[in-house]
Amino acid sequence: MEVLGLKKVSKTYRNGTVAVQEADLRIHEGQFVSFVGPSGCGKSTIFRMSAGLSSPTSGEIEILGGTPEQARRSNSISCVFQEATLLPWVSVRDNIALPLQLRKQPRKQQLEEAERVLQLVGLQDYAKALPRELSGGMKMRVSIARALVAKPRILFMDEPFGALDEITRQTLQEELLTIWQQTERMTILFVTHNAFEAVYLSNRIMVMTPRPGRISAEIPIDIPYPRGERFREHPDFSRYVSLVNESLRH
Amino acid sequence: MSALRSGSLSRLLPPIAAFVLIVGLWQLIVSQAGIPAYLLPKPSDIVEAVGSNWRSLLGSVYTTTLETILGFLFSVIGGVLGAILLASSKMIERSIYPYAIILQTIPIVAVAPIIVIWFDAGLRSIVIIAFLIGFCPMLSNTLIGLNSTDQNLKNLFHLYNASKWQTMWKLRIPAALPYIVGGLKISCSLCVIGAIVGEYVAGVGGGQGGLGYAITYAAMRIQTPYLFACGLMASLLGIAFYQLVSFLSRKLLGSWHESELRTDID
Ligand SMILES: Nc1ncnc2c1ncn2[C@@H]1O[C@H](COP(=O)(O)OP(=O)(O)OP(=O)(O)O)[C@@H](O)[C@H]1O
Ligand SMILES: [Mg+2]
């Protein structure tokens, strides 16, 4: 089933910047799709439009058989931004429960759900901590937990690990894959600069060209999950990475 | 602990020494030069004026304090509610905010007599004058705070279908707290000034009149030492009120905001 389709989508910002030009895209349910491309090529713009946070200048976006607006109304999409974007004045647990709180779910249910995803991201001991008591990697985990608590069908992640060191980044990649596999049929769309990250995580990579932003190549990564840390040393891995880097250069 | 105490003592000592020195010099020079008390009273004259008039002085302090607190409370309530109203609709903000700015630029002394004509001399007018002075910084600070919410957090709330009121209560108002606290600190000092100016214009505000009234009265009768005592009390009142508001602000902000965290805590 197709969950996201872009047809000739273009976006021109008010200052005249053509951020995306005639992007075509079809993404199927349950995929892990990464978008790679140089800075400023319009990755975030495509994400914001697909999540309904801004609208395209022309073209059509269909998400879960409707408009981004409808998808948002039916609580089917979640986002993880580059920064953790937490409320500094409430605890980790309340930050995570926020989507449910805004839906006015009963408090008890909110807490149970928050507890469940806290365990998924391994932060059960920090439920009562405030965001400023956490490290960057832990904040990002909270942000991911908050996105998961909403039980989205599509999860948008815009360079979520961009600000983290390599070790933390790899741990979180591993955790993300585990969570994704436990969650049935959740589709993940993931933006990154990093070819290694894209190859390790996804089963499909979209390579984008800089201004005007276009999708220039599509690389399927046909390696079954769970891939495990060993995959990073596998010859296939480096082959894919050089393939991605090559497409980026064109 | 003792290291801490000696640390704060060594920080307190220089200003205390300077104070003693200046007051001592003042006493010495004025009495040696034979300057009359009605021109420049000696510190001992001021202390004497406080001692022999302490009953009426305390009464004045009480009255001014009452006016200040009332004016301040109305400023805070009016300023915050007004800002929430303005921030909840761009239309309302665009049509009303310019007038709020104009209101801020009108010198209060120019408006005060009109207030007295409309509301009669006395407590009511004085409180209104204090309110008018304290209200504007409260309004504009809160409004700036409500409008400077992080864009990513706003997107997040939008994405999770938050209603306008949910966004206001759970995001914009808490995010504006540091700005509101900034407003409280400005507004509380201004309200003290407002109350005293109000008393200049509107006279007795209850009891036997506040500090502003006592100051005009003492000036008229050239009771300069008492004038100094009243001025001193007014500054002490201002300082005490400011400290109180700062303390309450710290409580209000709780532990989350960086600006209220002491740097030596880790
Ligand atoms: N609000 C805006 N107004 C005007 N131009 C914008 C705006 N947002 C983005 N742009 C421009 O659109 C282009 C694409 O921006 P976008 O943020 O989508 O890039 P990106 O691929 O996500 O880059 P990065 O990898 O650095 O995050 C850039 O040239 C940027 O300058
Ligand atoms: Mg981006």
Coordinates of C-alpha atoms and ligand atoms in Angstrom, one line a residue:
Chain A
M1 CA 0.0 0.0 0.0
E2 CA 1.3 3.4 -0.9
V3 CA 1.4 5.7 2.1
L4 CA 3.0 8.8 0.6
G5 CA 2.9 10.1 -2.9
L6 CA 4.3 13.3 -4.3
K7 CA 3.3 14.4 -7.8
K8 CA 5.3 17.2 -9.4
V9 CA 5.5 19.0 -6.1
S10 CA 7.3 22.3 -6.2
K11 CA 8.0 24.9 -3.5
T12 CA 9.1 28.4 -4.0
Y13 CA 9.6 30.4 -0.9
R14 CA 8.3 34.0 -0.7
N15 CA 11.8 35.4 -1.2
G16 CA 12.0 33.6 -4.5
T17 CA 14.1 30.6 -3.5
V18 CA 13.1 27.5 -5.4
A19 CA 13.6 24.9 -2.7
V20 CA 11.9 21.9 -4.4
Q21 CA 11.1 21.5 -8.1
E22 CA 8.8 18.9 -9.5
A23 CA 9.6 16.2 -7.0
D24 CA 8.0 12.8 -7.7
L25 CA 7.9 10.2 -5.0
R26 CA 6.0 7.1 -4.0
I27 CA 6.6 5.4 -0.7
H28 CA 5.1 2.1 0.5
E29 CA 3.9 1.1 3.9
G30 CA 6.5 -0.3 6.3
Q31 CA 9.5 1.0 4.5
F32 CA 12.5 2.8 6.0
V33 CA 13.3 5.5 3.5
S34 CA 16.3 7.9 3.8
F35 CA 16.7 11.1 2.0
V36 CA 20.3 12.2 1.5
G37 CA 21.5 15.3 -0.2
P38 CA 23.7 18.3 0.3
S39 CA 22.7 21.1 2.7
G40 CA 20.0 23.3 1.4
C41 CA 18.7 20.9 -1.3
G42 CA 15.2 20.9 0.1
K43 CA 15.0 17.8 2.3
S44 CA 13.4 19.6 5.2
T45 CA 11.1 21.4 2.9
I46 CA 9.8 18.1 1.5
F47 CA 9.3 16.9 5.0
R48 CA 7.5 20.0 6.2
M49 CA 5.1 19.8 3.2
S50 CA 4.4 16.1 3.7
A51 CA 3.7 16.6 7.4
G52 CA 1.4 19.5 6.6
L53 CA 3.5 22.2 8.3
S54 CA 3.8 24.2 5.0
S55 CA 2.0 23.8 1.7
P56 CA 3.5 23.3 -1.7
T57 CA 3.4 26.0 -4.3
S58 CA 2.2 23.5 -6.9
G59 CA 1.7 19.8 -7.3
E60 CA 0.0 17.2 -5.2
I61 CA 0.8 15.4 -2.0
E62 CA -1.2 12.4 -1.0
I63 CA -0.5 10.8 2.4
L64 CA -2.4 7.8 3.7
G65 CA -5.0 8.3 0.9
G66 CA -5.8 11.9 1.9
T67 CA -4.2 15.3 2.4
P68 CA -1.5 16.0 5.0
E69 CA -4.1 18.0 6.9
Q70 CA -6.4 14.9 7.1
A71 CA -3.5 12.7 8.1
R72 CA -2.7 15.1 10.9
R73 CA -6.3 15.2 12.0
S74 CA -6.4 11.4 12.3
N75 CA -3.2 11.4 14.4
S76 CA -1.3 9.3 11.9
I77 CA 1.9 11.3 11.6
S78 CA 4.7 12.1 14.1
C79 CA 7.9 14.1 13.7
V80 CA 11.3 14.1 15.2
F81 CA 13.2 17.3 14.5
Q82 CA 16.9 17.9 14.5
E83 CA 16.8 19.4 17.9
A84 CA 15.0 17.5 20.6
T85 CA 12.4 20.3 21.0
L86 CA 11.3 19.4 24.5
L87 CA 9.3 21.6 26.9
P88 CA 11.9 22.6 29.4
W89 CA 9.4 23.1 32.3
V90 CA 7.9 19.6 32.4
S91 CA 9.3 16.2 33.3
V92 CA 10.5 13.7 30.8
R93 CA 7.4 11.7 31.3
D94 CA 5.1 14.6 30.7
N95 CA 7.0 15.6 27.6
I96 CA 6.5 12.2 26.3
A97 CA 2.8 12.1 27.2
L98 CA 2.2 15.5 25.5
P99 CA 0.6 14.1 22.3
L100 CA -1.8 12.1 24.3
Q101 CA -2.5 15.0 26.7
L102 CA -3.4 17.2 23.7
R103 CA -5.8 14.5 22.6
K104 CA -7.3 14.7 26.1
Q105 CA -6.8 11.0 26.8
P106 CA -7.4 9.9 30.4
R107 CA -4.4 10.6 32.6
K108 CA -4.0 7.0 33.6
Q109 CA -3.8 5.9 30.0
Q110 CA -1.3 8.7 29.3
L111 CA 1.0 7.5 32.0
E112 CA 0.8 3.9 31.0
E113 CA 1.7 4.7 27.4
A114 CA 4.5 7.0 28.4
E115 CA 5.9 4.2 30.6
R116 CA 5.8 1.8 27.7
V117 CA 7.7 4.0 25.3
L118 CA 10.1 5.1 28.1
Q119 CA 11.1 1.5 28.3
L120 CA 11.5 1.2 24.6
V121 CA 14.1 4.0 24.6
G122 CA 15.7 2.8 27.8
L123 CA 14.9 5.9 30.0
Q124 CA 12.6 4.4 32.6
D125 CA 14.8 5.7 35.4
Y126 CA 14.5 9.3 34.2
A127 CA 10.7 9.6 34.0
K128 CA 10.8 12.4 36.6
A129 CA 13.9 14.2 35.4
L130 CA 13.7 17.6 33.7
P131 CA 15.1 17.9 30.2
R132 CA 18.1 20.0 31.3
E133 CA 19.3 17.1 33.4
L134 CA 19.7 15.0 30.4
S135 CA 22.5 14.6 27.9
G136 CA 22.0 15.4 24.2
G137 CA 21.6 11.7 23.3
M138 CA 19.1 11.2 26.1
K139 CA 17.1 14.3 25.0
M140 CA 16.9 12.8 21.5
R141 CA 15.6 9.5 23.0
V142 CA 12.9 11.5 24.8
S143 CA 12.0 13.2 21.5
I144 CA 11.8 9.8 19.7
A145 CA 9.7 8.4 22.6
R146 CA 7.3 11.3 22.3
A147 CA 6.9 10.6 18.6
L148 CA 6.3 6.9 19.2
V149 CA 3.7 7.4 21.9
A150 CA 1.3 8.9 19.4
K151 CA 1.5 5.5 17.5
P152 CA 2.0 7.1 14.1
R153 CA 1.7 5.2 10.9
I154 CA 4.3 7.5 9.4
L155 CA 7.3 8.8 11.3
F156 CA 9.2 11.8 9.9
M157 CA 12.7 12.2 11.2
D158 CA 14.7 15.2 10.1
E159 CA 18.4 14.7 10.9
P160 CA 17.6 13.5 14.4
F161 CA 21.1 12.4 15.1
G162 CA 22.9 15.2 13.4
A163 CA 24.2 16.8 16.6
L164 CA 25.4 13.6 18.3
D165 CA 28.8 12.0 18.5
E166 CA 29.5 8.9 16.5
I167 CA 29.1 6.4 19.3
T168 CA 25.8 7.7 20.5
R169 CA 24.7 8.0 17.0
Q170 CA 25.4 4.4 16.3
T171 CA 23.7 3.2 19.5
L172 CA 20.6 5.2 18.7
Q173 CA 20.6 3.9 15.1
E174 CA 20.6 0.4 16.5
E175 CA 17.7 1.2 18.9
L176 CA 15.7 2.9 16.2
L177 CA 15.9 -0.2 14.0
T178 CA 14.8 -2.4 16.9
I179 CA 11.9 -0.2 17.7
W180 CA 10.9 0.0 14.1
Q181 CA 10.9 -3.7 13.8
Q182 CA 8.7 -4.1 16.9
T183 CA 6.2 -1.6 15.6
E184 CA 4.2 -3.3 12.8
R185 CA 4.1 -1.5 9.5
M186 CA 5.3 1.9 10.7
T187 CA 6.9 3.8 7.8
I188 CA 9.9 5.9 8.7
L189 CA 11.1 8.7 6.5
F190 CA 14.6 9.8 7.6
V191 CA 16.7 12.8 6.5
T192 CA 20.5 12.6 6.9
H193 CA 23.7 14.1 5.5
N194 CA 25.5 10.9 6.3
A195 CA 25.7 8.2 3.7
F196 CA 26.8 5.6 6.3
E197 CA 23.8 6.3 8.4
A198 CA 21.5 6.1 5.4
V199 CA 22.9 2.7 4.2
Y200 CA 22.9 1.2 7.7
L201 CA 19.3 2.2 8.5
S202 CA 17.2 2.2 5.4
N203 CA 15.9 -0.2 2.7
R204 CA 15.6 2.6 0.3
I205 CA 17.6 5.8 -0.2
M206 CA 16.5 8.9 -2.1
V207 CA 19.4 11.0 -3.3
M208 CA 18.6 14.7 -3.9
T209 CA 20.3 17.3 -6.0
P210 CA 20.9 20.8 -4.8
R211 CA 18.8 23.8 -5.9
P212 CA 16.4 23.4 -7.4
G213 CA 15.8 20.3 -5.2
R214 CA 15.0 17.2 -7.2
I215 CA 15.2 13.5 -6.5
S216 CA 18.0 12.4 -8.7
A217 CA 18.4 8.7 -7.8
E218 CA 16.8 5.9 -5.8
I219 CA 19.0 3.2 -4.3
P220 CA 17.4 0.1 -2.8
I221 CA 19.4 -1.5 0.0
D222 CA 18.4 -5.2 -0.3
I223 CA 19.9 -6.4 3.0
P224 CA 17.5 -8.1 5.4
Y225 CA 17.0 -6.9 9.0
P226 CA 18.1 -7.3 11.7
R227 CA 21.4 -6.2 10.1
G228 CA 23.5 -6.1 13.3
E229 CA 26.7 -4.1 14.0
R230 CA 28.6 -6.6 11.8
F231 CA 26.9 -5.1 8.7
R232 CA 29.0 -2.0 9.1
E233 CA 32.1 -4.0 8.3
H234 CA 30.6 -6.0 5.5
P235 CA 31.9 -5.4 1.9
D236 CA 28.3 -4.8 0.8
F237 CA 28.1 -1.9 3.2
S238 CA 31.0 0.0 1.7
R239 CA 29.8 -0.8 -1.7
Y240 CA 26.5 0.8 -1.0
V241 CA 28.1 3.8 0.7
S242 CA 30.3 4.5 -2.3
L243 CA 27.2 4.1 -4.6
V244 CA 25.4 6.7 -2.5
N245 CA 28.4 9.0 -2.5
E246 CA 28.8 8.7 -6.2
S247 CA 25.1 9.6 -6.8
L248 CA 25.6 12.6 -4.5
R249 CA 28.4 13.9 -6.7
H250 CA 26.3 13.9 -9.9
Chain B
M1 CA 29.8 27.0 56.0
S2 CA 32.2 29.3 57.8
A3 CA 34.1 29.8 54.6
L4 CA 30.8 30.8 53.0
R5 CA 30.0 33.2 55.8
S6 CA 33.4 34.9 55.7
G7 CA 33.0 35.1 51.9
S8 CA 29.8 37.0 52.1
L9 CA 31.2 39.1 55.0
S10 CA 34.1 40.1 52.9
R11 CA 31.7 41.1 50.2
L12 CA 29.5 43.0 52.6
L13 CA 32.4 44.8 54.4
P14 CA 33.5 47.3 51.7
P15 CA 30.0 48.8 51.1
I16 CA 29.4 49.0 54.8
A17 CA 32.7 50.7 55.4
A18 CA 32.0 53.2 52.5
F19 CA 28.6 53.9 54.1
V20 CA 30.0 54.6 57.5
L21 CA 32.7 56.8 56.0
I22 CA 30.3 58.9 53.9
V23 CA 27.8 59.3 56.7
G24 CA 30.6 60.3 59.1
L25 CA 32.0 62.8 56.7
W26 CA 28.6 64.2 56.0
Q27 CA 28.0 64.7 59.7
L28 CA 31.4 66.2 60.3
I29 CA 31.4 68.6 57.3
V30 CA 27.8 69.9 57.8
S31 CA 28.4 70.5 61.5
Q32 CA 31.8 72.1 61.0
A33 CA 30.6 74.4 58.2
G34 CA 27.5 75.3 60.2
I35 CA 25.1 74.7 57.4
P36 CA 21.5 75.1 58.7
A37 CA 19.3 72.0 58.9
Y38 CA 16.7 73.4 56.6
L39 CA 19.3 73.5 53.8
L40 CA 21.1 70.3 54.4
P41 CA 20.3 68.3 57.6
K42 CA 23.0 66.3 59.3
P43 CA 22.5 62.5 59.5
S44 CA 21.8 62.9 63.2
D45 CA 19.0 65.4 62.4
I46 CA 17.4 62.9 60.0
V47 CA 17.6 60.1 62.7
E48 CA 16.1 62.5 65.2
A49 CA 13.3 63.4 62.7
V50 CA 12.6 59.7 62.2
G51 CA 12.6 59.2 66.0
S52 CA 10.2 62.0 66.9
N53 CA 7.8 61.3 64.0
W54 CA 8.0 57.6 63.7
R55 CA 4.3 57.1 64.2
S56 CA 3.2 59.3 61.3
L57 CA 6.1 58.0 59.2
L58 CA 5.1 54.4 59.6
G59 CA 1.5 55.4 58.8
S60 CA 2.7 57.0 55.6
V61 CA 4.8 54.0 54.7
Y62 CA 1.8 51.8 55.3
T63 CA -0.5 53.9 53.1
T64 CA 2.0 54.1 50.2
T65 CA 2.7 50.4 50.5
L66 CA -1.0 49.6 50.2
E67 CA -1.4 51.9 47.2
T68 CA 1.7 50.4 45.5
I69 CA 0.5 46.8 46.1
L70 CA -3.0 47.5 44.8
G71 CA -1.6 49.4 41.7
F72 CA 0.9 46.6 41.1
L73 CA -1.8 43.8 41.4
F74 CA -4.0 45.6 38.9
S75 CA -1.0 46.2 36.6
V76 CA -0.1 42.5 36.7
I77 CA -3.6 41.2 36.2
G78 CA -4.4 43.8 33.5
G79 CA -1.1 43.5 31.7
V80 CA -1.1 39.7 31.6
L81 CA -4.7 39.3 30.6
G82 CA -4.4 42.1 28.1
A83 CA -1.4 40.5 26.5
I84 CA -3.1 37.1 26.3
L85 CA -6.0 38.8 24.6
L86 CA -3.8 40.6 22.1
A87 CA -1.7 37.5 21.5
S88 CA -4.7 35.3 20.8
S89 CA -5.6 37.2 17.6
K90 CA -3.3 38.9 15.2
M91 CA -6.2 41.1 14.2
I92 CA -6.8 42.4 17.7
E93 CA -3.1 42.9 18.3
R94 CA -2.6 44.9 15.1
S95 CA -5.6 47.1 15.9
I96 CA -5.0 47.8 19.6
Y97 CA -1.2 47.4 20.3
P98 CA -0.3 50.8 18.7
Y99 CA -2.5 52.5 21.2
A100 CA -0.9 50.7 24.1
I101 CA 2.5 52.0 22.9
I102 CA 1.1 55.5 22.7
L103 CA -0.3 55.1 26.2
Q104 CA 3.2 54.2 27.4
T105 CA 4.7 57.4 26.0
I106 CA 2.2 59.8 27.7
P107 CA 3.9 61.3 30.7
I108 CA 1.9 60.2 33.7
V109 CA 2.2 63.6 35.4
A110 CA 0.2 65.0 32.4
V111 CA -2.6 62.6 32.9
A112 CA -2.8 62.5 36.7
P113 CA -4.9 65.7 37.1
I114 CA -7.5 64.3 34.7
I115 CA -7.6 61.1 36.8
V116 CA -8.2 63.1 39.9
I117 CA -11.0 65.0 38.2
W118 CA -12.7 61.8 37.1
F119 CA -12.2 59.7 40.2
D120 CA -11.8 62.3 43.0
A121 CA -8.7 62.8 45.1
G122 CA -7.8 59.9 47.3
L123 CA -6.9 56.3 47.3
R124 CA -8.8 55.4 44.1
S125 CA -7.0 57.9 41.9
I126 CA -3.6 57.1 43.4
V127 CA -4.1 53.4 42.7
I128 CA -5.2 54.2 39.1
I129 CA -2.1 56.3 38.6
A130 CA 0.2 53.6 40.0
F131 CA -1.6 51.1 37.8
L132 CA -1.2 53.2 34.6
I133 CA 2.5 53.4 35.2
G134 CA 3.0 49.7 36.0
F135 CA 0.6 48.3 33.4
C136 CA 2.5 49.2 30.2
P137 CA 5.8 47.3 30.8
M138 CA 3.7 44.3 32.1
L139 CA 1.6 44.3 28.9
S140 CA 4.5 44.7 26.4
N141 CA 6.8 42.3 28.2
T142 CA 4.2 39.6 28.4
L143 CA 3.2 40.2 24.8
I144 CA 6.8 39.9 23.6
G145 CA 7.1 36.7 25.6
L146 CA 3.9 35.2 24.2
N147 CA 5.0 36.0 20.6
S148 CA 8.5 34.6 20.9
T149 CA 7.6 31.0 21.4
D150 CA 10.1 28.6 19.7
Q151 CA 8.9 27.9 16.1
N152 CA 9.7 24.2 16.4
L153 CA 7.6 23.8 19.5
K154 CA 4.7 25.6 17.8
N155 CA 5.0 23.2 14.9
L156 CA 5.0 20.3 17.3
F157 CA 1.8 21.5 18.9
H158 CA 0.2 22.0 15.5
L159 CA 1.3 18.6 14.4
Y160 CA -0.4 17.0 17.4
N161 CA -3.6 18.9 16.7
A162 CA -3.4 21.2 19.8
S163 CA -6.3 23.7 19.9
K164 CA -5.5 27.4 20.2
W165 CA -6.2 27.4 23.9
Q166 CA -4.1 24.3 24.5
T167 CA -1.2 26.0 22.7
M168 CA -1.8 29.1 24.8
W169 CA -1.9 27.4 28.2
K170 CA 0.5 24.6 27.7
L171 CA 3.1 26.3 25.5
R172 CA 2.9 30.1 25.0
I173 CA 2.2 31.2 28.6
P174 CA 4.8 28.9 30.3
A175 CA 7.3 29.8 27.6
A176 CA 6.6 33.5 28.3
L177 CA 7.2 33.2 32.1
P178 CA 10.7 34.6 32.0
Y179 CA 9.5 37.6 30.1
I180 CA 6.5 38.0 32.5
V181 CA 9.0 37.9 35.4
G182 CA 11.1 40.6 33.7
G183 CA 7.9 42.7 33.5
L184 CA 7.1 42.1 37.1
K185 CA 10.5 43.5 38.1
I186 CA 10.2 46.6 36.0
S187 CA 6.6 47.2 36.9
C188 CA 7.0 46.8 40.7
S189 CA 9.6 49.6 40.9
L190 CA 7.4 51.8 38.7
C191 CA 4.4 51.3 40.8
V192 CA 6.2 52.7 43.9
I193 CA 7.0 55.8 41.8
G194 CA 3.4 55.8 40.6
A195 CA 2.0 55.8 44.1
I196 CA 4.2 58.6 45.2
V197 CA 3.5 60.7 42.2
G198 CA -0.2 59.9 42.6
E199 CA 0.0 61.3 46.2
Y200 CA 1.6 64.5 45.0
V201 CA -1.4 65.1 42.7
A202 CA -4.2 63.3 44.5
G203 CA -3.3 64.1 48.1
V204 CA -4.4 61.9 51.0
G205 CA -4.8 58.3 50.0
G206 CA -6.3 57.0 53.3
G207 CA -5.1 57.3 56.9
Q208 CA -3.1 60.5 57.2
G209 CA -1.6 60.3 53.8
G210 CA 1.3 58.4 52.2
L211 CA 5.0 59.3 51.7
G212 CA 4.3 61.4 48.7
Y213 CA 1.8 63.5 50.6
A214 CA 4.2 63.7 53.6
I215 CA 7.0 64.9 51.3
T216 CA 4.9 67.7 49.8
Y217 CA 3.7 68.7 53.2
A218 CA 7.2 68.7 54.8
A219 CA 8.6 70.6 51.8
M220 CA 6.0 73.2 52.2
R221 CA 6.9 73.7 55.8
I222 CA 10.6 73.4 55.1
Q223 CA 10.9 70.5 57.5
T224 CA 14.0 69.3 55.6
P225 CA 15.1 66.6 58.0
Y226 CA 11.7 65.0 57.8
L227 CA 11.8 65.4 54.0
F228 CA 15.0 63.4 54.0
A229 CA 13.5 60.8 56.2
C230 CA 10.5 60.4 53.9
G231 CA 12.8 60.1 50.9
L232 CA 14.8 57.5 52.7
M233 CA 11.7 55.5 53.5
A234 CA 10.5 55.7 49.9
S235 CA 13.8 54.2 48.6
L236 CA 13.7 51.5 51.3
L237 CA 10.1 50.7 50.3
G238 CA 11.2 50.5 46.7
I239 CA 14.1 48.2 47.5
A240 CA 12.0 46.0 49.8
F241 CA 9.2 45.7 47.2
Y242 CA 11.7 44.9 44.5
Q243 CA 13.3 42.2 46.6
L244 CA 10.0 40.7 47.5
V245 CA 8.9 40.6 43.8
S246 CA 12.2 39.0 42.8
F247 CA 11.8 36.4 45.5
L248 CA 8.3 35.6 44.4
S249 CA 9.5 35.5 40.7
R250 CA 12.1 32.9 41.6
K251 CA 9.4 30.8 43.2
L252 CA 7.2 31.3 40.2
L253 CA 9.8 30.2 37.7
G254 CA 10.6 27.2 39.8
S255 CA 13.7 25.3 38.8
W256 CA 13.5 25.1 35.1
H257 CA 14.6 28.4 33.7
E258 CA 18.3 29.1 33.2
S259 CA 18.1 32.8 34.0
E260 CA 17.0 32.0 37.6
L261 CA 19.6 29.4 38.2
R262 CA 22.6 30.4 40.2
T263 CA 25.7 29.7 38.3
D264 CA 27.4 28.0 41.2
I265 CA 24.9 25.1 41.2
D266 CA 25.9 22.1 39.2
Ligands
LIG1 N1 11.3 29.8 5.4 C1 12.2 29.9 4.3 N2 12.2 31.1 3.6 C2 13.0 31.2 2.5 N3 13.8 30.2 2.1 C3 13.9 29.1 2.8 C4 13.1 28.9 3.9 N4 13.3 27.6 4.4 C5 14.2 27.1 3.6 N5 14.6 28.0 2.6 C6 15.5 27.7 1.5 O1 15.1 26.6 0.8 C7 16.2 25.7 0.5 C8 16.0 24.3 1.0 O2 15.9 24.4 2.4 P1 15.8 23.1 3.3 O3 15.7 23.5 4.7 O4 14.6 22.3 2.8 O5 17.1 22.4 3.0 P2 17.7 21.0 3.6 O6 17.9 20.1 2.5 O7 16.8 20.5 4.7 O8 19.1 21.5 4.2 P3 19.9 21.0 5.5 O9 20.4 19.7 5.2 O10 20.9 22.0 5.7 O11 18.9 20.9 6.6 C9 17.4 26.4 1.0 O12 18.1 27.1 0.0 C10 16.9 27.4 2.0 O13 17.7 28.6 2.0
MG2 MG 17.0 20.4 6.9

